[in-house]
Coordinates of C-alpha atoms in Angstrom, one line a residue:
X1 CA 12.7 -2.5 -10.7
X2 CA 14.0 -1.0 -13.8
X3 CA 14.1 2.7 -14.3
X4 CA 10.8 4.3 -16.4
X5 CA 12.6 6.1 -19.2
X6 CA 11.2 9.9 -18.6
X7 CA 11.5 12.9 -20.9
X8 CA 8.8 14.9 -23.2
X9 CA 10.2 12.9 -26.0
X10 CA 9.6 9.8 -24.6
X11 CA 6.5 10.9 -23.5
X12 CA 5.3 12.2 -26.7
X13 CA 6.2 9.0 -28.4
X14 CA 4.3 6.6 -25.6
X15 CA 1.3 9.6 -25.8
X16 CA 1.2 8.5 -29.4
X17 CA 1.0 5.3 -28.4
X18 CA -1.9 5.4 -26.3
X19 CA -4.0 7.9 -29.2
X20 CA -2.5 10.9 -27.0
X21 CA -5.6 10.8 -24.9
X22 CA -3.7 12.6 -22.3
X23 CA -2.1 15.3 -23.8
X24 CA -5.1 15.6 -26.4
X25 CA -7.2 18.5 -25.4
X26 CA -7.0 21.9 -23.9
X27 CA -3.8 22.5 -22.0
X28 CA -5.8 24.2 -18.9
X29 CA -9.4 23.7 -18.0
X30 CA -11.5 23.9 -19.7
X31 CA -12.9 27.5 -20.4
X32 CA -16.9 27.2 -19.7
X33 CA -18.9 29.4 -22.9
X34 CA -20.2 32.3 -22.5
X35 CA -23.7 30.9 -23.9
X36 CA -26.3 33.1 -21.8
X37 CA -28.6 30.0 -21.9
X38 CA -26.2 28.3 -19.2
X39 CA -27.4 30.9 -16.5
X40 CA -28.8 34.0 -15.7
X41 CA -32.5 32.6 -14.6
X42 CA -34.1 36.3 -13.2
X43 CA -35.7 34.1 -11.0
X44 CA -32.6 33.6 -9.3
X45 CA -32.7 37.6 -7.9
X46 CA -35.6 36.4 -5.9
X47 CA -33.4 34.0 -4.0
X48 CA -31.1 36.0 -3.4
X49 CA -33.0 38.8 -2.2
X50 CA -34.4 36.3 0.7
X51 CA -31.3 34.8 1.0
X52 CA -29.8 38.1 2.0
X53 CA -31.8 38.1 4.8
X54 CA -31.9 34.8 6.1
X55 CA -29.0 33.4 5.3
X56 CA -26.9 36.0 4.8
X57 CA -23.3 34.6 5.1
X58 CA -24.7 32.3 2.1
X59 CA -25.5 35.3 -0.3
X60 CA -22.4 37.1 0.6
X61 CA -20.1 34.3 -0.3
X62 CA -21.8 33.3 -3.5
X63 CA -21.5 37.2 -4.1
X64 CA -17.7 37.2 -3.9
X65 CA -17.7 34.4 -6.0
X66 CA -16.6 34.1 -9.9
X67 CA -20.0 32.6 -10.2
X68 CA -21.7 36.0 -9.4
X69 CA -19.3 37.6 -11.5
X70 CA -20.5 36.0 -14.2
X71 CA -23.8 36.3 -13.5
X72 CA -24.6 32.9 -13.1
X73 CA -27.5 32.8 -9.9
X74 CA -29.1 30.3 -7.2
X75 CA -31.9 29.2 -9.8
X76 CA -29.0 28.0 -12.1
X77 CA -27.8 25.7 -10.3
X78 CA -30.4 24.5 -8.0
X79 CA -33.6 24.4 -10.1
X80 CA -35.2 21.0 -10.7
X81 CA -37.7 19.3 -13.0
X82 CA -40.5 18.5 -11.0
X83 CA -39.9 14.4 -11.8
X84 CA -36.3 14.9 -10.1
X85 CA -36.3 12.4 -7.1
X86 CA -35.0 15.2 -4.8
X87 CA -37.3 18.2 -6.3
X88 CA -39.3 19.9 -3.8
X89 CA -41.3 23.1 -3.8
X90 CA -40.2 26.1 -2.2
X91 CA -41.6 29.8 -3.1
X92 CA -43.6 28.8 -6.2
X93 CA -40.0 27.2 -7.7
X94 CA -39.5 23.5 -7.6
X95 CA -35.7 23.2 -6.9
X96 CA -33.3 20.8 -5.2
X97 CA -31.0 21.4 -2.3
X98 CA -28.1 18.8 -3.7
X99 CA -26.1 20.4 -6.7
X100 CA -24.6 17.2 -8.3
X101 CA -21.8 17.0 -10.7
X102 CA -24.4 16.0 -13.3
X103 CA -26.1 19.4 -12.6
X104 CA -22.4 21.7 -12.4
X105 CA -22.0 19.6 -16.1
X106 CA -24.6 21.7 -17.5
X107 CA -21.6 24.2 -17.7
X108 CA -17.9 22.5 -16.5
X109 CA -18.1 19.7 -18.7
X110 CA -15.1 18.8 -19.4
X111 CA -14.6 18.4 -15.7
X112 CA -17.4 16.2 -15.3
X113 CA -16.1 14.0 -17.7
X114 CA -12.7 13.3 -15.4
X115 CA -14.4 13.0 -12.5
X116 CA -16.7 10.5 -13.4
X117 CA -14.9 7.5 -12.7
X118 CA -12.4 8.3 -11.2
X119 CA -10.7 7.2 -7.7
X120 CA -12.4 10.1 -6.1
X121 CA -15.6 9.5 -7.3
X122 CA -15.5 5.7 -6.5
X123 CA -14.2 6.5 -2.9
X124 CA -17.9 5.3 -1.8
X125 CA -18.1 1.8 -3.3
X126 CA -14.4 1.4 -2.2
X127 CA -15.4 1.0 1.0
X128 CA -19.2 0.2 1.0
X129 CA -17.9 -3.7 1.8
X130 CA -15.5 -3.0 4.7
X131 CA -18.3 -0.1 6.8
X132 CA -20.0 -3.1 8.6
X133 CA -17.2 -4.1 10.0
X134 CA -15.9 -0.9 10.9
X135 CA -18.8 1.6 11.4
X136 CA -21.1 -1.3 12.5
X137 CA -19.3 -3.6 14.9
X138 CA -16.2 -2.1 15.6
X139 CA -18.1 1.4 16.8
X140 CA -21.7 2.2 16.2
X141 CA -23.7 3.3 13.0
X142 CA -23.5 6.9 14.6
X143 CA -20.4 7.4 13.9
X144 CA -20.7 6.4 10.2
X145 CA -23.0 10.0 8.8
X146 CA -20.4 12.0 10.8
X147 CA -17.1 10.4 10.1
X148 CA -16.6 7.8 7.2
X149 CA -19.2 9.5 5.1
X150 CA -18.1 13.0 5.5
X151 CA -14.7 11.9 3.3
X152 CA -15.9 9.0 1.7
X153 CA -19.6 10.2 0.8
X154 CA -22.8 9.2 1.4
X155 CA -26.1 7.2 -0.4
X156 CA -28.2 10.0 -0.2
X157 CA -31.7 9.1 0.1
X158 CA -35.0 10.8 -0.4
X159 CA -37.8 11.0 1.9
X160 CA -41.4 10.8 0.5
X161 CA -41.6 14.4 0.8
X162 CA -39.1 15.2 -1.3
X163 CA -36.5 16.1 1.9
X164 CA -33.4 14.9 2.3
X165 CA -33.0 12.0 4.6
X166 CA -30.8 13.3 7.7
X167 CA -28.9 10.1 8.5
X168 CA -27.4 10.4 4.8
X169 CA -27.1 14.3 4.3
X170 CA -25.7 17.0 4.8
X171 CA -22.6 15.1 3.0
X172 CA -20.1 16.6 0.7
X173 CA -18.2 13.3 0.6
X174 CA -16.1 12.7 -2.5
X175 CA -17.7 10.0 -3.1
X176 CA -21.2 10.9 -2.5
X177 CA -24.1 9.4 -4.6
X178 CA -26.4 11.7 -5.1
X179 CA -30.0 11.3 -5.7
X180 CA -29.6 11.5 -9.9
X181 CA -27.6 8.8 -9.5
X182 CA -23.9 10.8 -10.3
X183 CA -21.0 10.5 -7.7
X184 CA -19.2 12.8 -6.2
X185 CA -19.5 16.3 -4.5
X186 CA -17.4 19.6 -6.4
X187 CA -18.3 21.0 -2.8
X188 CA -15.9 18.7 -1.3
X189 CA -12.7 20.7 -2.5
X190 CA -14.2 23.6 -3.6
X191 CA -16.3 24.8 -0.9
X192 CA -20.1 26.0 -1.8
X193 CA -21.4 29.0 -2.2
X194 CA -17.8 30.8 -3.0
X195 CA -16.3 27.7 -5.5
X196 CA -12.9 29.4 -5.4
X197 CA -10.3 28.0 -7.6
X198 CA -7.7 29.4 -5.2
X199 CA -9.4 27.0 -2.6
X200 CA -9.3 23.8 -4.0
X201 CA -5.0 24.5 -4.7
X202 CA -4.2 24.7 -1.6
X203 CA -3.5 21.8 0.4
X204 CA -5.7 22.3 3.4
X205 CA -8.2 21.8 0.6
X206 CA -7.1 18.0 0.9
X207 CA -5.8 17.9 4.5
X208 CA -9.9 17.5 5.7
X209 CA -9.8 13.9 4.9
X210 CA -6.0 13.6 3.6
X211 CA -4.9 13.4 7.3
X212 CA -4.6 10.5 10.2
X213 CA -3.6 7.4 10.5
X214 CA -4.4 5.6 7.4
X215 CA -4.2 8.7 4.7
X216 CA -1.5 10.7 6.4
X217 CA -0.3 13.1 3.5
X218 CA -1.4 16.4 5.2
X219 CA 1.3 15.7 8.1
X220 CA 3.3 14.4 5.3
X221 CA 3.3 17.6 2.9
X222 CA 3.8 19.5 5.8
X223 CA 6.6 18.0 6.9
X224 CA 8.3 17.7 3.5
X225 CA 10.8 20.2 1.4
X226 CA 7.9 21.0 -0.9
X227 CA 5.5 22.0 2.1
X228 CA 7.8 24.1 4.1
X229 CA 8.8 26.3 0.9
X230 CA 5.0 26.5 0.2
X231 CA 4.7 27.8 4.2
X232 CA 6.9 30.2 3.5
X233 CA 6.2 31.4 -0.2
X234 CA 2.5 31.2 -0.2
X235 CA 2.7 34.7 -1.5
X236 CA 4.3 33.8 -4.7
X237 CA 2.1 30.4 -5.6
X238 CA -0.6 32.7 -7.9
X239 CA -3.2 31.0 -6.3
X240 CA -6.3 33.0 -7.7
X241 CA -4.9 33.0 -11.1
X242 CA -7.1 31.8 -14.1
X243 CA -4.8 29.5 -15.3
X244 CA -2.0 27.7 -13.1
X245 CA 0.8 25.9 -14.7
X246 CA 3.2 24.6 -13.0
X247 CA 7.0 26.7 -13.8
X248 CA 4.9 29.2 -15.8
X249 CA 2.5 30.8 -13.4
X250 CA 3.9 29.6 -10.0
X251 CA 7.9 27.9 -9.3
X252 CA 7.4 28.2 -5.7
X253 CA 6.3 25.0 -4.4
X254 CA 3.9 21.9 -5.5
X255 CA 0.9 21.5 -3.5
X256 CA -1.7 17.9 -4.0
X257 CA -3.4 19.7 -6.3
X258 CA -0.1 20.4 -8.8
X259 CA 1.0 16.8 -8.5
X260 CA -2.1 14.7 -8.9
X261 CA -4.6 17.6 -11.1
X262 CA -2.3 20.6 -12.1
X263 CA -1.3 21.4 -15.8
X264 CA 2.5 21.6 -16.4
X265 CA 4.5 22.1 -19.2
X266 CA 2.3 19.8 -22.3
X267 CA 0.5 18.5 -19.6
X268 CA -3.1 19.1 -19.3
X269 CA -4.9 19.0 -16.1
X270 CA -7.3 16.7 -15.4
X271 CA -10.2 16.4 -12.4
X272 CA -9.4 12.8 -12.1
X273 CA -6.8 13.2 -9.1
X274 CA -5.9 9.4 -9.4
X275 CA -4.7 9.4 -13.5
X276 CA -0.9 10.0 -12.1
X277 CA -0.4 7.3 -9.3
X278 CA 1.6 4.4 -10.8
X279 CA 1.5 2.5 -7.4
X280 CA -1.8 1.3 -5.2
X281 CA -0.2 2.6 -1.5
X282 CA -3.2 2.1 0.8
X283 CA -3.5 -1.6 0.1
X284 CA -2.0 -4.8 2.1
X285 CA 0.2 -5.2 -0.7
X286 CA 1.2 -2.3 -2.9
X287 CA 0.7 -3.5 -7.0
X288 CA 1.6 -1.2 -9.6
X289 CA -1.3 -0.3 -11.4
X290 CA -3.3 -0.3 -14.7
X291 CA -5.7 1.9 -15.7
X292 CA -8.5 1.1 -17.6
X293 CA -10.4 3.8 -19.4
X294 CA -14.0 2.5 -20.5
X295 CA -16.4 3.7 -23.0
X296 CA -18.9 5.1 -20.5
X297 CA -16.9 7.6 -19.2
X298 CA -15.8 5.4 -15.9
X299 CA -12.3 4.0 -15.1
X300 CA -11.1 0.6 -13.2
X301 CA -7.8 -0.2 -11.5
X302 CA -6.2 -3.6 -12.2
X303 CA -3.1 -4.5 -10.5
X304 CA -0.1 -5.0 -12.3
X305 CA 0.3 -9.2 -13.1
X306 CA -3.3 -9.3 -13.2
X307 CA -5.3 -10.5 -16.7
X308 CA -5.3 -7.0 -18.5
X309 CA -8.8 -6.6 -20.7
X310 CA -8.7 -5.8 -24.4
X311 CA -9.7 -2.8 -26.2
X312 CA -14.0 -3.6 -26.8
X313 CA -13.6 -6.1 -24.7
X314 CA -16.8 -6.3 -21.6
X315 CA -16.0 -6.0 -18.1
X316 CA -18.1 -5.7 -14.8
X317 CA -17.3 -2.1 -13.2
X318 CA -17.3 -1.6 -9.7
X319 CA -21.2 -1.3 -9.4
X320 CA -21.3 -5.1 -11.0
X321 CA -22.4 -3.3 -14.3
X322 CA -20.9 -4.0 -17.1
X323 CA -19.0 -1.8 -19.6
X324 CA -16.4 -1.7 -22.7
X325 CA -13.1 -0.8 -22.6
X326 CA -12.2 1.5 -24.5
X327 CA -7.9 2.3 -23.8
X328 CA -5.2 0.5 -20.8
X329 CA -2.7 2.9 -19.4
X330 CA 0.2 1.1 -18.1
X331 CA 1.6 1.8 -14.7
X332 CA 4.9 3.2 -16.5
X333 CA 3.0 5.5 -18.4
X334 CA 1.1 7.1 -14.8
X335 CA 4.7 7.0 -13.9
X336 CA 5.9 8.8 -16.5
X337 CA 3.0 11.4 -16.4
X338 CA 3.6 12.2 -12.7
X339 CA 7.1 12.5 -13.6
X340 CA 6.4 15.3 -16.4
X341 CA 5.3 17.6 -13.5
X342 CA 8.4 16.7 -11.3
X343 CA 10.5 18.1 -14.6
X344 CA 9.2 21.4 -14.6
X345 CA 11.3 22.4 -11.5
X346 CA 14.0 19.7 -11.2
X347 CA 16.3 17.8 -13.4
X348 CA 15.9 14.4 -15.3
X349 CA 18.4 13.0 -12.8
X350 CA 16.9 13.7 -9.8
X351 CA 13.5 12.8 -10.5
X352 CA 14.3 9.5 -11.9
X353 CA 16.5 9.0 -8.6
X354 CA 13.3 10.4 -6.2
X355 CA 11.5 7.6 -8.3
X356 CA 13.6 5.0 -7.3
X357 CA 14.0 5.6 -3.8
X358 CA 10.4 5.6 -3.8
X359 CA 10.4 2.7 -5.3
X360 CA 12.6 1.1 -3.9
X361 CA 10.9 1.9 -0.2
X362 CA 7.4 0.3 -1.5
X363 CA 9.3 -3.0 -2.9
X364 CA 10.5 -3.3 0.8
X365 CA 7.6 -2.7 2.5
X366 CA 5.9 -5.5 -0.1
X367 CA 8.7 -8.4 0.2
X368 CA 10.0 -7.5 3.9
X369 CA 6.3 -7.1 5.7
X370 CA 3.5 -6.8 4.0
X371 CA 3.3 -9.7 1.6
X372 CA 4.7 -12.7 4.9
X373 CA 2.6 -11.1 6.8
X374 CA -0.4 -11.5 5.0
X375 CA 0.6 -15.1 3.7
X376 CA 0.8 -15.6 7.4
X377 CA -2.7 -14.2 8.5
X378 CA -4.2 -16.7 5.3
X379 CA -2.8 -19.7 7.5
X380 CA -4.0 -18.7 10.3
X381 CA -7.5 -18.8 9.1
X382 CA -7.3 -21.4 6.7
X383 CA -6.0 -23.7 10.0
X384 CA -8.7 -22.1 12.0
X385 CA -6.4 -20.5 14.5
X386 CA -8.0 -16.9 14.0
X387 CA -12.3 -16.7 13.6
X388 CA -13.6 -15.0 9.9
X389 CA -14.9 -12.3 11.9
X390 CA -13.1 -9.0 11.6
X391 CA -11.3 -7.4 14.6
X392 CA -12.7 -10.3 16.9
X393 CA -8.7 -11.1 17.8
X394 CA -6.0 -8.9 18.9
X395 CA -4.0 -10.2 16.1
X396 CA -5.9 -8.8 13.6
X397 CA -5.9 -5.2 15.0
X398 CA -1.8 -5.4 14.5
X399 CA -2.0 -6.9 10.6
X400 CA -4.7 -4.0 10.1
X401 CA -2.2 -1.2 11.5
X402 CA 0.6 -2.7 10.1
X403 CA -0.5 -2.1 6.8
X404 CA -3.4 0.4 7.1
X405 CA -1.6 2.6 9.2
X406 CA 1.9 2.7 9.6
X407 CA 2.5 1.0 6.2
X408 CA 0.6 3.8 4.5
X409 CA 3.1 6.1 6.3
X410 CA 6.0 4.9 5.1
X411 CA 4.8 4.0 1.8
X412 CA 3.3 7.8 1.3
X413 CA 6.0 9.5 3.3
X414 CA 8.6 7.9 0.7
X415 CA 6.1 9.1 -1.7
X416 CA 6.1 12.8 -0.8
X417 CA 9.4 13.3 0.1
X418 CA 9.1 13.3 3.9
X419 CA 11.8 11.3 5.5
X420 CA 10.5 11.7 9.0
X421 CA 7.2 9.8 7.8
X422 CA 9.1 7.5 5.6
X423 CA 11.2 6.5 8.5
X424 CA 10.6 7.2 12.0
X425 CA 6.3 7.5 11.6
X426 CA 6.5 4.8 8.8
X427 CA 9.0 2.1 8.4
X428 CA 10.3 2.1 12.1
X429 CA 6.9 1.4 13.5
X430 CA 6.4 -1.1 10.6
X431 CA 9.2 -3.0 11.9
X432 CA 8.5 -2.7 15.4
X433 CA 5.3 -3.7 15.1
X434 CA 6.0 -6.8 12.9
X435 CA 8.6 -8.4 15.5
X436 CA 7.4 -6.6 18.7
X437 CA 3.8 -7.4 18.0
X438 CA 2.5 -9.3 15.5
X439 CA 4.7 -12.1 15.4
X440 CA 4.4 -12.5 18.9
X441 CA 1.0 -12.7 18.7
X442 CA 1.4 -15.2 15.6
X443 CA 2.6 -17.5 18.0
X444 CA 0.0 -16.8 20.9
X445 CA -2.7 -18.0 18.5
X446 CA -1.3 -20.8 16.8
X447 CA 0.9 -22.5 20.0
X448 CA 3.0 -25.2 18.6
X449 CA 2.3 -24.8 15.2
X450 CA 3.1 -21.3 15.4
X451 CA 7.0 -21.2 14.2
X452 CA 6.5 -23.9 11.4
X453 CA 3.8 -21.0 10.0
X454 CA 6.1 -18.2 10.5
X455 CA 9.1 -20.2 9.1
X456 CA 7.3 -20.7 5.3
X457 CA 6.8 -17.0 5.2
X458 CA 10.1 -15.2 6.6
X459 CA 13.3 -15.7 4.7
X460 CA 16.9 -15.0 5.3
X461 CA 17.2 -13.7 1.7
X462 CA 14.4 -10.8 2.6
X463 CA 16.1 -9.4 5.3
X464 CA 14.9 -11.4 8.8
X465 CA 18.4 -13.5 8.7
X466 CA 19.3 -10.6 11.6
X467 CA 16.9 -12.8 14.3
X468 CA 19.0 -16.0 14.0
X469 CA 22.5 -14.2 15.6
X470 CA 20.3 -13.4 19.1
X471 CA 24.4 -13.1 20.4
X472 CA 25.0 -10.3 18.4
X473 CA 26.0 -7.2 20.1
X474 CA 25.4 -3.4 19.4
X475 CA 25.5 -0.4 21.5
X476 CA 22.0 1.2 20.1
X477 CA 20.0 0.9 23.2
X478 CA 22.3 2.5 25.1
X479 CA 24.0 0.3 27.0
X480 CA 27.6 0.2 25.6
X481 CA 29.4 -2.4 24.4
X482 CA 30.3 -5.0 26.2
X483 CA 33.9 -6.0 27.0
X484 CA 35.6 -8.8 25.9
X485 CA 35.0 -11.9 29.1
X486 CA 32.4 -9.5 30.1
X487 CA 29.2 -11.7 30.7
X488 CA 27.1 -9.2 32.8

């Protein structure tokens, strides 16, 4: 793949380009006015006077909060119209337990706006199709409030009595779709009542649901050159600062949020922590992607290769409604926006060569594994040798790990700098897996037919030639070399 040409001049030009819609704006978040008719309901003193007494970790973090500081109360944010689907009556106030981004809007606007569409907010409907098969077959719909939903977010519904229905809350998934019909949760990274800033930086802010098999980029920060300086100079990353810029107010370390959110240098932050990914790494097949900014406020991945939509042009969202689009932002321009925060700390050189690597690692993955394997599992079905039904088959426990899991690994630990995860917890077990497993089990399924299947998919030219030389002899198992005549 060629190198993405990076530099603020290039950028500036390509930001041009595009109507600057990225570096338009403010170059922090946005500051929320000072307008007393946001907040300060005297109602609210009520609350809190019970609240001190009932629940009175509750009241003390909101009272340590900038919220409190600014005298904004419990009535602000959770009082309701009466017509609300989730309003409910509680000492002579109608309000509603669920704070939505819809209602934190009425002041963080600006942040509403990113998150709206974005990856995080979609993390529901990502999955909505592929929880049967998993939450539903594979265990049992228990597991589904307490696990998958708890990262991914919940449909919340509302009881006839205005209560929230406990299979579907409490939730603070990212994803969560919440009774006014908004998705998402600000709760999820910045933890109510005390909504600290300082929270949401750090990683562990991510780790919840950033971790494991599939989405392994706690273990993978951790174990990186980036994670262990943050371990040891937390003190200096200004974490409770108002504003946090990357090489301004902190040079420490990165954490997620500098990378995929944080301002740096001309660059703005954003709440839409997908805007910077150029590649699509928890997918069978990683696809550069573009990113298509409609005129409702939402936001659509297409892979690269794919028909791109023009500018006014209608296209079904997600949800199977239907919106304009309003701008495309081509993979090489996520690329180069990610980049802009790698510059503020290291040199044109070595970010471009990072890049590659990177790059490099995910084109291997693709033309290696990931893409014969998969043509591989089509022919199986199409010739009937494996059932439609999901995780019915040994086989198809392997394909799923081999890309779910330990192709996410590799893909992400080349990603993050972690060559542990882009090797030994990543690529190693890809490759083990592919020859030690799933091709084996390739031919269990289809017998005879089995090696005509696997011999349209692997070539010589992408790296498997090493399986026709079985006489080949090295000393990496341990067991010497053998001598010349030596037969044993």
């Amino acid at each position: 793949m060629p190198d993405i040409p990076i530099g603020l001049m290039a950028a500036a030009r390509i930001g041009a380009a595009l109507g600057l819609f990225w570096c338009a704006g403010p170059l922090m978040a946005a500051k929320v006015p000072l307008d007393p008719s946001h907040w300060g309901n005297p109602v609210g003193e009520e609350c809190v006077n019970c609240h001190t007494k009932s629940s009175a970790g509750l009241a003390q973090e909101w009272r340590e909060s900038a919220h409190a500081k600014a005298g904004v109360n419990c009535m602000d944010c959770h009082q309701a119209e009466v017509a609300d689907p989730d309003a409910i009556k509680h000492e002579g106030q109608f309000i509603a337990t669920i704070v939505s981004p819809r209602d934190c809007a009425r002041c963080h606007e600006a942040e509403f706006r990113d998150q709206q569409g974005s990856v995080h907010a979609e993390a529901y409907s990502l999955i909505k199709d592929r929880i049967p098969a998993l939450a539903e077959n594979l265990t049992g719909m228990a597991v589904q409030a307490a696990g998958c939903d708890q990262c991914h977010g919940s449909r919340v519904k509302v009881k006839g009595d205005g209560t929230l229905d406990p299979d579907t809350w409490p939730n603070s998934g990212i994803g969560r779709i919440n009774p006014d019909g908004s998705k998402g949760s600000c709760s999820a990274c910045h933890g109510r009542h005390l909504f600290s800033k300082a929270q949401a930086r750090e990683p562990e802010a991510c780790a919840r649901c950033h971790s494991g098999p599939d989405s392994p980029d706690a273990e993978i920060f951790a174990a990186s050159k980036h994670g262990m300086i943050f371990a040891s100079q937390r003190q200096r990353m200004n974490l409770d600062a108002p504003e946090w810029v990357a090489g301004k107010d902190y040079t420490a370390a990165p954490t997620c949020a500098t990378c995929h959110m944080g301002a740096a240098g001309k660059l703005p932050s954003t709440h839409d922590v997908g805007m910077r990914n150029a590649w699509a790494l928890n997918s069978p097949v990683s696809h550069r992607q573009y990113l298509v900014l409609l005129e409702d406020g939402g936001k659509l991945e297409i892979p690269a290769g794919a028909p791109v939509p023009k500018r006014g042009e209608e296209i079904p969202k997600l949800d199977g409604s239907l919106a304009k689009v309003k701008a495309v932002v081509t993979p090489e321009r996520r690329r180069e926006v990610m980049s802009m925060v790698c510059l503020e700390c290291h040199s044109k050189a070595l970010t471009q060569g990072f890049m590659k690597q990177f790059d490099n690692v995910v084109e291997l993955f693709n033309t290696k594994f990931a893409e014969p394997a998969k043509a591989i599992m089509a022919d199986l079905y199409q010739g009937g040798y494996l059932t439609p039904l999901a995780f019915d088959e040994p086989l198809e426990f392997t394909y799923w790990e081999l890309w779910h899991d330990e192709g996410a690994r590799a893909r992400h630990g080349a990603s993050m700098a972690s060559p542990n995860h882009a090797w030994w917890e990543g690529m190693y077990l890809v490759g083990r897996n592919f020859y030690g497993r799933f091709l084996p089990q390739v031919r269990e399924e289809a017998g005879a037919e089995a090696q005509a299947i696997i011999n349209r998919h692997l070539t010589d030219e992408a790296g498997h030639g090493w399986l026709a030389h079985p006489d080949q002899v090295n000393p990496i198992l341990g067991l010497g070399q053998r001598e010349a005549g030596d037969d044993g």
